[in-house]
Coordinates of C-alpha atoms in Angstrom, one line a residue:
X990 CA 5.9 3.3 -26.5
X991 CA 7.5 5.0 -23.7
X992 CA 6.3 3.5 -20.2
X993 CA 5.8 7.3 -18.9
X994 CA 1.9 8.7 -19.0
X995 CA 3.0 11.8 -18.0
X996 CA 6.2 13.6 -17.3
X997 CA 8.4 17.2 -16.9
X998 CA 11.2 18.7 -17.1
X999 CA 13.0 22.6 -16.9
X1000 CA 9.4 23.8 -15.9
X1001 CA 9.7 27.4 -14.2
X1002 CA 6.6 29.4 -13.4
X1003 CA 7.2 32.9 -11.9
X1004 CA 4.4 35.6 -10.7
X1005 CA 5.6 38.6 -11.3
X1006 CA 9.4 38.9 -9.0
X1007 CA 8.2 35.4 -7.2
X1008 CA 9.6 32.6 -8.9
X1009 CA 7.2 29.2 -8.0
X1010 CA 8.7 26.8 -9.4
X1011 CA 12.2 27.0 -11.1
X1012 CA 14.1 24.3 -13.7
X1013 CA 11.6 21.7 -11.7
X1014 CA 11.1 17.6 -12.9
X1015 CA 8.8 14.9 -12.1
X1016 CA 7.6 11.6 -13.9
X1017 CA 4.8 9.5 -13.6
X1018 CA 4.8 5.9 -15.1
X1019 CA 1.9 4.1 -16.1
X1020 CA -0.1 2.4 -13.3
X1021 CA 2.0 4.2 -10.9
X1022 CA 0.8 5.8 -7.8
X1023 CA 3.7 8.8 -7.5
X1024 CA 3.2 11.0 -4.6
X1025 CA 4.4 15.0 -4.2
X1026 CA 5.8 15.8 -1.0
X1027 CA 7.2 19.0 0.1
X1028 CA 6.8 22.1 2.7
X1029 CA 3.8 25.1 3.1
X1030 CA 4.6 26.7 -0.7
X1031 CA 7.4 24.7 -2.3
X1032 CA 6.0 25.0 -5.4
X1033 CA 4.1 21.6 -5.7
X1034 CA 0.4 23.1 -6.5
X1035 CA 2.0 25.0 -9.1
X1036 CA 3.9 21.9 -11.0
X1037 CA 0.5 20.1 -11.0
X1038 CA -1.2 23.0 -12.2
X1039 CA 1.0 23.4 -14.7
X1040 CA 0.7 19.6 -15.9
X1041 CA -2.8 20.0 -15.5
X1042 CA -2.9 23.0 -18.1
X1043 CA -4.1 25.2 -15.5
X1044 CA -1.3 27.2 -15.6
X1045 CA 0.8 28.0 -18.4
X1046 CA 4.9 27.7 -17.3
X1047 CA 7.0 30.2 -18.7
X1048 CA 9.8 27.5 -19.4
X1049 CA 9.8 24.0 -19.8
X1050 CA 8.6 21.0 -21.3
X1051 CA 5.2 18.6 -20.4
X1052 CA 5.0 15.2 -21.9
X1053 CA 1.9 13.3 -22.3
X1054 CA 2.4 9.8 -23.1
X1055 CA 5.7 10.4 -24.6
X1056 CA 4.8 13.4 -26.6
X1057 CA 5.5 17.2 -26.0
X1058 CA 2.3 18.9 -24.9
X1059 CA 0.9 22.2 -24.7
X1060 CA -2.2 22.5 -22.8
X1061 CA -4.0 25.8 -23.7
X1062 CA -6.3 25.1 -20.5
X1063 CA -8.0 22.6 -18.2
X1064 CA -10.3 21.7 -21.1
X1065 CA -7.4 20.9 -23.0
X1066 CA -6.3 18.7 -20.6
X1067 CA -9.3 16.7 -19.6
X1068 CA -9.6 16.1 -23.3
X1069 CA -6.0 14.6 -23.0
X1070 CA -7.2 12.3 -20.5
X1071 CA -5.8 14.1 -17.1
X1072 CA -8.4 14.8 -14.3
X1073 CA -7.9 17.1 -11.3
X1074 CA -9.2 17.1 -8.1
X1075 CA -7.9 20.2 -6.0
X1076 CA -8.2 20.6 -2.0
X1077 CA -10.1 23.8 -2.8
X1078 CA -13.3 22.4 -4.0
X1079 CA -15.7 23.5 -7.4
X1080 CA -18.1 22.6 -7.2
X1081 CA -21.8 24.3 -7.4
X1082 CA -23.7 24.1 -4.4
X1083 CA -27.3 25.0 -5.9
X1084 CA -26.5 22.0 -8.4
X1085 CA -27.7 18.5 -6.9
X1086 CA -24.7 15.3 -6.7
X1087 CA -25.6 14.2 -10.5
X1088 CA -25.4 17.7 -11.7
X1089 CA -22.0 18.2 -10.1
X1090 CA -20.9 15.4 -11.4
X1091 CA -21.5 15.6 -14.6
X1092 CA -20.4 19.2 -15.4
X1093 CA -19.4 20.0 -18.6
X1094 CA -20.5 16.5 -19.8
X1095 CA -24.0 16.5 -19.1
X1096 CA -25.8 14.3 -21.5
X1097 CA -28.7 16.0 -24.0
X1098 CA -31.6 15.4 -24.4
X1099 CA -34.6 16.4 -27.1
X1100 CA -34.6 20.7 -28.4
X1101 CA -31.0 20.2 -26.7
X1102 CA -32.0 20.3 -22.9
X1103 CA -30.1 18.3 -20.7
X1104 CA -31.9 14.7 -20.4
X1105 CA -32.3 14.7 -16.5
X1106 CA -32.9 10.8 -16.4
X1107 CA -30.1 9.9 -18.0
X1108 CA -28.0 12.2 -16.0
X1109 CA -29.5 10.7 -12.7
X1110 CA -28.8 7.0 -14.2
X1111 CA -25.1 7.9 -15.2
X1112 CA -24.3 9.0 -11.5
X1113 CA -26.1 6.3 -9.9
X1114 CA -24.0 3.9 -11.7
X1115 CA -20.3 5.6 -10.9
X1116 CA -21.9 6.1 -7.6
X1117 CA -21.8 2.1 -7.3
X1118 CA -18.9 1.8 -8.7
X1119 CA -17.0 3.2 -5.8
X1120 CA -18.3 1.1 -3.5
X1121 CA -18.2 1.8 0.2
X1122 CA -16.5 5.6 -0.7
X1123 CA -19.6 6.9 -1.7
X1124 CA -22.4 5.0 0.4
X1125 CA -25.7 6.3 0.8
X1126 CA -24.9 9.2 -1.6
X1127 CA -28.4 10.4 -3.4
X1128 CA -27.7 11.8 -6.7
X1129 CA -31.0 14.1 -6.3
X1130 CA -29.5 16.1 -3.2
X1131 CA -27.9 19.5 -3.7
X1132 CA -24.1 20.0 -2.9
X1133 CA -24.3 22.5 -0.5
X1134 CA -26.4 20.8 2.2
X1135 CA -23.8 17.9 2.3
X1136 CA -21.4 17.8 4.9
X1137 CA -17.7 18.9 3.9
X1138 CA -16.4 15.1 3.5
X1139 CA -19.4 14.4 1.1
X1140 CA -18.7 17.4 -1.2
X1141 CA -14.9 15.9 -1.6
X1142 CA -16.3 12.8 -2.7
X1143 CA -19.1 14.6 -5.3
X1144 CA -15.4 16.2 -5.9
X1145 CA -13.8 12.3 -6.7
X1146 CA -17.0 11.4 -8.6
X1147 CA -16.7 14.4 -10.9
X1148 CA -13.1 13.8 -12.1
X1149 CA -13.9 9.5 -12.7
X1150 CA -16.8 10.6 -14.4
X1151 CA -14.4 11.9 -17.1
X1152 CA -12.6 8.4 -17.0
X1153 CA -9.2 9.8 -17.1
X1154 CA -5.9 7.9 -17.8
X1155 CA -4.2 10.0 -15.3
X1156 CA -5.3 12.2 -12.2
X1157 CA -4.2 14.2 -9.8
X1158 CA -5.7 14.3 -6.3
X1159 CA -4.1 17.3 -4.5
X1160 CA -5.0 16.9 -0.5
X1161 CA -8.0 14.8 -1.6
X1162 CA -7.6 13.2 2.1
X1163 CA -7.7 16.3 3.9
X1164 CA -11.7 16.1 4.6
X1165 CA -12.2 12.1 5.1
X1166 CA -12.3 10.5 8.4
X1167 CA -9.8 7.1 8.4
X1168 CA -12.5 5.2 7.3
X1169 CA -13.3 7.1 4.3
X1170 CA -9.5 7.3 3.5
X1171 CA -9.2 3.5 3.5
X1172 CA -12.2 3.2 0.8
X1173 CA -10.9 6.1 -1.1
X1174 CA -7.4 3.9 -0.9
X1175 CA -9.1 0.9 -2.1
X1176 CA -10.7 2.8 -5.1
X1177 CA -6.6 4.2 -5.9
X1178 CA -5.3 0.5 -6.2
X1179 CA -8.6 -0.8 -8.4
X1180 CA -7.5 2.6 -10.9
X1181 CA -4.1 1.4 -11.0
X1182 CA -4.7 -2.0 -11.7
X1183 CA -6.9 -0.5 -15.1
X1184 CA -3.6 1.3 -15.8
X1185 CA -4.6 4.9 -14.8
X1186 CA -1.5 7.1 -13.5
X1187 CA -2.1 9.0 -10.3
X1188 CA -0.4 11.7 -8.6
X1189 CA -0.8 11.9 -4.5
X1190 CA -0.1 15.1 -2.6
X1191 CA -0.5 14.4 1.0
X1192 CA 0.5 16.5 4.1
X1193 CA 0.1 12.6 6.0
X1194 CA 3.4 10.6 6.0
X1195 CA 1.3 7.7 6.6
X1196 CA -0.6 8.0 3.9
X1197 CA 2.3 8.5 1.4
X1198 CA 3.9 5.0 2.9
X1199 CA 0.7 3.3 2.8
X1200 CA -0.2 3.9 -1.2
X1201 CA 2.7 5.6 -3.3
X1202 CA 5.2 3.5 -5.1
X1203 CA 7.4 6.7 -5.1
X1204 CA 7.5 10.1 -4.0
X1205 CA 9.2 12.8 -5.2
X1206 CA 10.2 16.1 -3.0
X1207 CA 10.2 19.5 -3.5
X1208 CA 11.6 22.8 -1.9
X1209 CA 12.3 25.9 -2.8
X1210 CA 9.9 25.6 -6.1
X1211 CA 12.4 22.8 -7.3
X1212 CA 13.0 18.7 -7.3
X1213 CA 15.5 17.8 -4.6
X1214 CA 15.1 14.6 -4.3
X1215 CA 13.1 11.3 -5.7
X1216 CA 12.1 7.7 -3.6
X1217 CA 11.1 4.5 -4.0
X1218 CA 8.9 4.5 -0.9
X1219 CA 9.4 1.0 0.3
X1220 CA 13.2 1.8 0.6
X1221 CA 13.1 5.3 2.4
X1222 CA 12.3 6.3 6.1
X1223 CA 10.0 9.2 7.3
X1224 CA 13.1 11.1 8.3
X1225 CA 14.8 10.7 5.1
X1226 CA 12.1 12.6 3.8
X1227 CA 11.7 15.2 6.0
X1228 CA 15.2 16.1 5.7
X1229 CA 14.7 16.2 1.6
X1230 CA 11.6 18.9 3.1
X1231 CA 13.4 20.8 5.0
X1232 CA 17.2 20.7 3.8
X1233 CA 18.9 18.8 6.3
X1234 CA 18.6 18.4 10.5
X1235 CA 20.4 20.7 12.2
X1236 CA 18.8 24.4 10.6
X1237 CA 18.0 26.4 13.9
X1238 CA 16.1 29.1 15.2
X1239 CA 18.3 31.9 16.1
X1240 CA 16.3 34.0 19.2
X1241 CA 17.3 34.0 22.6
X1242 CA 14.9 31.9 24.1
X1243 CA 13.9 33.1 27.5
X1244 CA 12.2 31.3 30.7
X1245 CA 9.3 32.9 32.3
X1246 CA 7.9 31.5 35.9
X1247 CA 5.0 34.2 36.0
X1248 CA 1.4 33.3 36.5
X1249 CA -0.4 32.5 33.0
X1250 CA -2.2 35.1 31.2
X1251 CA -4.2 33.1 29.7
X1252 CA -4.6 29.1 30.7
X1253 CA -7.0 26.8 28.5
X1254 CA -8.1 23.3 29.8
X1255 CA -9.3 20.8 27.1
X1256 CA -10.6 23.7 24.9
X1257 CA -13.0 21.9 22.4
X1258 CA -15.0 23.6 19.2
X1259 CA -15.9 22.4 15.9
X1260 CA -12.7 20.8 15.2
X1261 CA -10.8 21.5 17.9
X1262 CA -10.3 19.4 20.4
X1263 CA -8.5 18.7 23.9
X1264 CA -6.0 22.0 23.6
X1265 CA -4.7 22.3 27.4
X1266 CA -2.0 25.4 27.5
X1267 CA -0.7 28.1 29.9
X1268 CA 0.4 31.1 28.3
X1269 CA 2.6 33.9 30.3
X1270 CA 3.5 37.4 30.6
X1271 CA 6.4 38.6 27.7
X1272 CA 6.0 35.1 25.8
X1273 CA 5.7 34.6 22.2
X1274 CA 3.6 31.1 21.8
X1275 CA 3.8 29.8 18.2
X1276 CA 1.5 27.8 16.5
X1277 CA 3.0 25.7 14.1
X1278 CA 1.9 22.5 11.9
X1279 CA 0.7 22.1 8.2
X1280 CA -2.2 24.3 6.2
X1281 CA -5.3 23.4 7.5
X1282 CA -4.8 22.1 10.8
X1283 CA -6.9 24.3 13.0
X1284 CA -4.4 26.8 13.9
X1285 CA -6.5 29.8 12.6
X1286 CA -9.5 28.3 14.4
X1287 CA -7.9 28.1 17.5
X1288 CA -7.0 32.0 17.7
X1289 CA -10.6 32.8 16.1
X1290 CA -12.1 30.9 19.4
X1291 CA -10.1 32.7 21.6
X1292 CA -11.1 35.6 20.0
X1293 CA -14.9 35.3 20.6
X1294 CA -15.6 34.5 16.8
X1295 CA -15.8 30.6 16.7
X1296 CA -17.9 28.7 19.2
X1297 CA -15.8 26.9 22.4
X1298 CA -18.0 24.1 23.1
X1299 CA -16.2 22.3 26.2
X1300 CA -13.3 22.9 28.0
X1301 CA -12.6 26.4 29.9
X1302 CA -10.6 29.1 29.5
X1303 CA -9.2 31.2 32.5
X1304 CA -7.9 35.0 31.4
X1305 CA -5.6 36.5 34.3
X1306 CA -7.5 33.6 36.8
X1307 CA -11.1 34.6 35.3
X1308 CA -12.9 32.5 33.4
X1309 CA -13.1 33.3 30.2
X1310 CA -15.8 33.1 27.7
X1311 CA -16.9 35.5 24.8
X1312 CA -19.9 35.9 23.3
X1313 CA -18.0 37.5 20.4
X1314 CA -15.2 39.4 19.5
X1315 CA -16.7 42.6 21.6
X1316 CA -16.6 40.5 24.2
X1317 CA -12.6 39.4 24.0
X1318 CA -11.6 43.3 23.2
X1319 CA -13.2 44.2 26.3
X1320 CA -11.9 41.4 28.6
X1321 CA -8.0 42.4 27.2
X1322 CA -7.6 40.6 23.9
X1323 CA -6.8 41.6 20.3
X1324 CA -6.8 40.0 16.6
X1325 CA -4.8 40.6 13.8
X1326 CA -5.5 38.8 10.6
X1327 CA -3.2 38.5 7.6
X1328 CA -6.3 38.5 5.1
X1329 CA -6.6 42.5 4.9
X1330 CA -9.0 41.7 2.4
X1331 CA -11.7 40.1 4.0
X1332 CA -10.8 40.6 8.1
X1333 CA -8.4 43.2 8.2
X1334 CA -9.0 47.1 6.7
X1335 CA -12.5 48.9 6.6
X1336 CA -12.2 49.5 3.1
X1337 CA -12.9 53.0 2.2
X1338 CA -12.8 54.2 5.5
X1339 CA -9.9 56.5 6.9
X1340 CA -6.8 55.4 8.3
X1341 CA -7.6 56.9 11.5
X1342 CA -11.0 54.8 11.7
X1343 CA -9.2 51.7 11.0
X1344 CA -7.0 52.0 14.0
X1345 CA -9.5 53.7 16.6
X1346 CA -11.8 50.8 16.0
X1347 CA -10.5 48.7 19.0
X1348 CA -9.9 51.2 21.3
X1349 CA -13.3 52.6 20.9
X1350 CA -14.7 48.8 21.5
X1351 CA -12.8 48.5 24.4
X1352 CA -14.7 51.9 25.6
X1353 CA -17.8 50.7 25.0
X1354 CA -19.1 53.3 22.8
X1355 CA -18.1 54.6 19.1
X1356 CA -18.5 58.7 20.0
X1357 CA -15.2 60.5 20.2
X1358 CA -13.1 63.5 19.1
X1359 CA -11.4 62.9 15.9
X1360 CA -8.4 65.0 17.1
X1361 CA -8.4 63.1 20.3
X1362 CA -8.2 60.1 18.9
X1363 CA -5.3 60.9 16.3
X1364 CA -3.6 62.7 19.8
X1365 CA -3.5 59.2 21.1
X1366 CA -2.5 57.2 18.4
X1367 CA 0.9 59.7 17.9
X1368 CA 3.5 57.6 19.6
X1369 CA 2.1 54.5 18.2
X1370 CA 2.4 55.4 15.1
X1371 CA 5.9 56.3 15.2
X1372 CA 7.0 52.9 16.8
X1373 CA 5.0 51.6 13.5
X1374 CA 7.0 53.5 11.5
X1375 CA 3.8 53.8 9.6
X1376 CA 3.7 56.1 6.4
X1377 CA 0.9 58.1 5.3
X1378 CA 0.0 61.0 4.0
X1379 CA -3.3 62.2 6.2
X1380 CA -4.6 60.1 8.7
X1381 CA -7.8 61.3 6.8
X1382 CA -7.0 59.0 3.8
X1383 CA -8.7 56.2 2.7
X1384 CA -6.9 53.0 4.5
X1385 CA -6.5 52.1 0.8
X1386 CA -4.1 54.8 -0.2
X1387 CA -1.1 52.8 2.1
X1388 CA 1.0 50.0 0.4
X1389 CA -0.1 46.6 1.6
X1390 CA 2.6 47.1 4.6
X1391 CA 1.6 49.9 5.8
X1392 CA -2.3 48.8 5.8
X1393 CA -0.7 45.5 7.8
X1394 CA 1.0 48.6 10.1
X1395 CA -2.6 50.3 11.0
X1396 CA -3.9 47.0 11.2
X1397 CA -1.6 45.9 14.1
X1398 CA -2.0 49.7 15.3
X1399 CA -5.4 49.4 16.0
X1400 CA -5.1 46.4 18.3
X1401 CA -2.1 47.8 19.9
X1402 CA -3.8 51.0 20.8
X1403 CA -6.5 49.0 23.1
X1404 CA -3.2 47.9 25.3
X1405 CA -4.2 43.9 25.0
X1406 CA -3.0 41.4 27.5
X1407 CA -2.3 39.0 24.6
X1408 CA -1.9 39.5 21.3
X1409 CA -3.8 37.3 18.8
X1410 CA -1.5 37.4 15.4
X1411 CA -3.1 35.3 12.1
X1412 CA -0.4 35.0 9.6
X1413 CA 0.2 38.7 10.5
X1414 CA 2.9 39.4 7.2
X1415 CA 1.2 36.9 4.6
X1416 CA 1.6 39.3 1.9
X1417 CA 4.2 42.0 2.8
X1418 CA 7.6 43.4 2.2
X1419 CA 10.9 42.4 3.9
X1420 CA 11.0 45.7 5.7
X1421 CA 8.2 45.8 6.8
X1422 CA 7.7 42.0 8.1
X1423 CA 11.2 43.1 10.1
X1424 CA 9.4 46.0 11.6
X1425 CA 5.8 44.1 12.2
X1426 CA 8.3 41.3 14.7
X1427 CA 10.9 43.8 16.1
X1428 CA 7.6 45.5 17.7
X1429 CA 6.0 42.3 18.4
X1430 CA 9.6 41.5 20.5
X1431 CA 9.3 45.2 21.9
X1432 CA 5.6 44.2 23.4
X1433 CA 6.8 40.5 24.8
X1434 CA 9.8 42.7 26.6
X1435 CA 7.1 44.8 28.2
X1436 CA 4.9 41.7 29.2
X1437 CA 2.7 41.7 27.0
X1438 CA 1.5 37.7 25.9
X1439 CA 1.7 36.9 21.9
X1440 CA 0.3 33.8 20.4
X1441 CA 1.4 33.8 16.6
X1442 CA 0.5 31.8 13.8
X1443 CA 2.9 32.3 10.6
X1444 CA 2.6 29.9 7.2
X1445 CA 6.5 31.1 7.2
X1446 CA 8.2 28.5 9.3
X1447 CA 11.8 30.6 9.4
X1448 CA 9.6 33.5 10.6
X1449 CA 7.8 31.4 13.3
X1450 CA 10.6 29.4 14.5
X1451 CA 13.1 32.8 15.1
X1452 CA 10.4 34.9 16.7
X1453 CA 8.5 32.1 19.5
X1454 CA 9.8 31.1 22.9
X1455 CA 7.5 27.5 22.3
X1456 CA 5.3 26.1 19.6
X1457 CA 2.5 24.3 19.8
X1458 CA 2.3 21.8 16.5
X1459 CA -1.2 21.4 15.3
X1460 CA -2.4 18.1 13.7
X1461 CA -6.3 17.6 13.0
X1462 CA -7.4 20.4 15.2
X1463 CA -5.1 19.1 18.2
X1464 CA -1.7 19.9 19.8
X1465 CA 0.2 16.8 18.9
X1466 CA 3.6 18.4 20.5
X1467 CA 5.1 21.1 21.5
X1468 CA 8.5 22.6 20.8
X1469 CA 11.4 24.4 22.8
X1470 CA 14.6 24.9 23.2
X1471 CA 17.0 23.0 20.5
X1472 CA 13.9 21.0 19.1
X1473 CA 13.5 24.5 17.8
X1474 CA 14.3 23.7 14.2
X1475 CA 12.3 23.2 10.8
X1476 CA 13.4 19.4 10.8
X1477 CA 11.5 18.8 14.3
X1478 CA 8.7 21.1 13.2
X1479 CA 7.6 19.1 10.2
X1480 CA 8.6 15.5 12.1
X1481 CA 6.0 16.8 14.1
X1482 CA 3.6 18.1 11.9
X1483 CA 3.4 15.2 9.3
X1484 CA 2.7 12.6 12.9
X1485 CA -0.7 11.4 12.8
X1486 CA -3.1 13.4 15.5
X1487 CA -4.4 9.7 16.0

């Protein structure tokens, strides 16, 4: 019997023209801890998904135990012994902890009812099993009035609960505090010494030196390179990541001596904490660091949309503090989100509505001409090069671009002082991401202050003066100059925030 539980190889995945993963390997031996390492979208989620039958590749070749395997779904793969747990959680909040937990295996009872007692007994006992992981849990509560760290152990419970010979724990750290992660660490090494096979993706270098026996790296949606921990570095890794040391951004990078814009002093909120910057006139501020990290939080609280709760922020030497969004439009300030979906377009609603909306904020009232309003927005539109048929149109008749275009219109068209950009191309052309930064150049050459967040690294490290790496909800460095490159970006972002 081959000493594998679970293994790959050729797998290639493609969504439509993107190509995920492509002619990618891995292997996973028996009792192994193996973890996956790689960049924002290298492809990793969607090898495991694959192995894990969530996904179905469109070449390639899954091995379970030795023995080619074709997973028709999930269900076919729990039954094959391989549990899941994803960083996006699913669970059902109106469902208490046993009921989570024992989804899809819920034991019956008499006229084929579930038998509640049994159900309760079942999670109490895996409950103790964990030991200190899953202290003071209560079976009886509901899901959705536990904190976040809580649902990603009901999340652990669920997939022992099957008791799998091989799972997959993708970011299952993310939400623990360090003691949590040290009990959830103890739990990995009693699995492996019962012979269970685990798979570790991990953003925290730390972590991956502190419980994998190897790791394998991807990028690109491909294998480049596989480690026995104990005899690699940190850097060896990162250069696997990134594809070597010396990659560098390729703007001009100017110096600015002009009074800040905007200057935050040990801004605090929810999970932010202790951010202390001075932003100026013309400068592009990047935000850089791994998914999660607080970077979107960070622009929201500028924006008047998540609470500040200490610290103080000073806009053109006035304090600043919005009570909401209304507030931050009015004071000079404007937000552009790359989720057009949920906090971008007004569905439905004409182009020309979509971008007036800021500009009649600003104002202070939402009564104007229509044709004074288009009037205004002219010469804007031509530096968008936005097309369209009638500014009457639904904002859903424009490609996704173009939406992105009126999207950025509309805060443009209020004249910010600084512009608040959230993944502002997730989701667009070539063209039109080139368009989308040469304007965002054009505004920093006219003074204007940017702070931009982009899950595309090359985009953020050619287009920011300075970035600001993000760990945990804190600044844990901050990049100019030559240490402008994607090596010292991820050096940075995979440093604990400790």
């Amino acid at each position: 019997m081959t000493n594998l539980a679970l293994s790959a190889s050729g797998i290639t995945k493609r969504f439509g023209a993107l190509v995920a993963v492509e002619d990618c390997a891995f292997d996973l031996a028996r009792g192994e801890v193996h973890a996956l390492l790689g960049s924002n979208g290298c492809g990793k989620s969607t090898l495991c998904k694959v192995m894990a039958g969530t996904l179905a590749a469109d070449a390639g070749t899954v091995l379970l135990d030795g023995h080619p395997t074709t997973f028709r779904g999930p269900l076919d793969a729990r039954r094959g012994g391989i549990a899941t747990v994803y960083q996006e959680l699913s669970l059902i909040p109106t469902l208490t902890v046993a009921a989570n937990i024992a989804l899809g295996t819920e034991p019956a009872g008499r006229l084929g009812t579930v038998d509640r007692a049994a159900l309760r007994t079942r999670a109490e006992a895996l409950i103790g099993s964990v030991g200190a992981l899953a202290a003071g849990l209560d079976p009886d509560a509901l899901v959705g009035d536990l904190p976040i760290d809580r649902q990603q152990i009901v999340e652990i419970l669920k997939a022992l609960a099957m008791a799998p010979r091989v799972i997959l724990f993708d970011e299952s750290t993310s939400s623990l505090d360090r003691a949590q992660v040290d009990a959830f660490f103890a739990l990995v090494r009693r699995l492996q010494s019962e012979t269970v096979s685990i798979i570790f993706i991990s953003h925290r270098m730390q972590e991956i030196f502190a419980i994998a026996d190897r790791v394998t790296v991807m990028r690109n949606g491909t294998r480049v390179g596989k480690r026995v921990t104990a005899e690699t570095t940190r850097d060896d890794l990162v250069s696997l990541m990134v594809g070597g040391r010396h990659e560098r951004g390729t703007r001009v990078r100017r110096d600015n001596d002009a009074a800040a814009v905007l200057q935050l002093q040990a801004l605090g909120g929810g999970r932010l904490s202790g951010i202390t910057v001075a932003l100026r006139p013309g400068e592009v501020l990047g935000l850089g660091g791994l998914h999660g990290q607080g970077r979107s939080e960070f622009l929201l609280s500028l924006f008047g949309a998540f609470p500040v709760t200490s610290g103080q922020m000073m806009l053109a030497g006035q304090p600043h503090a919005p009570r909401g969004p209304n507030d931050a439009i009015r004071a000079g300030l404007a937000y552009v989100s790359g989720d057009r979906g949920r906090a971008g377009a007004l569905h439905g609603r004409p182009i020309l509505e979509n971008m007036a909306l800021a500009t009649l904020s600003r104002r202070g009232g939402f009564l104007a001409r229509r044709g004074a309003l288009a009037e205004g927005l002219t010469g804007l539109i031509d530096r968008l090069k936005l097309k369209f048929g009638k500014l009457s149109h639904p904002i859903g008749t424009l490609s996704g671009g173009n939406q992105q275009k009126a999207i950025l219109g509309r805060a443009l068209a209020a004249g910010p002082r600084v512009l608040l950009l959230d993944d502002p191309t997730k989701g667009i052309d070539v063209r039109a991401k080139e368009d989308l930064y040469a304007l965002i150049r054009e505004l920093g050459a006219q003074g204007a202050a940017v702070i931009l967040y982009s899950s595309e690294d090359h985009e953020l490290l050619e287009n920011a003066d300075r970035v600001l790496v993000f760990n945990g909800g804190q600044v844990v460095e901050e990049l100019s100059g030559d240490r402008l490159t994607e090596f010292d970006l991820y050096s940075a972002a995979l440093r604990s925030a400790a």
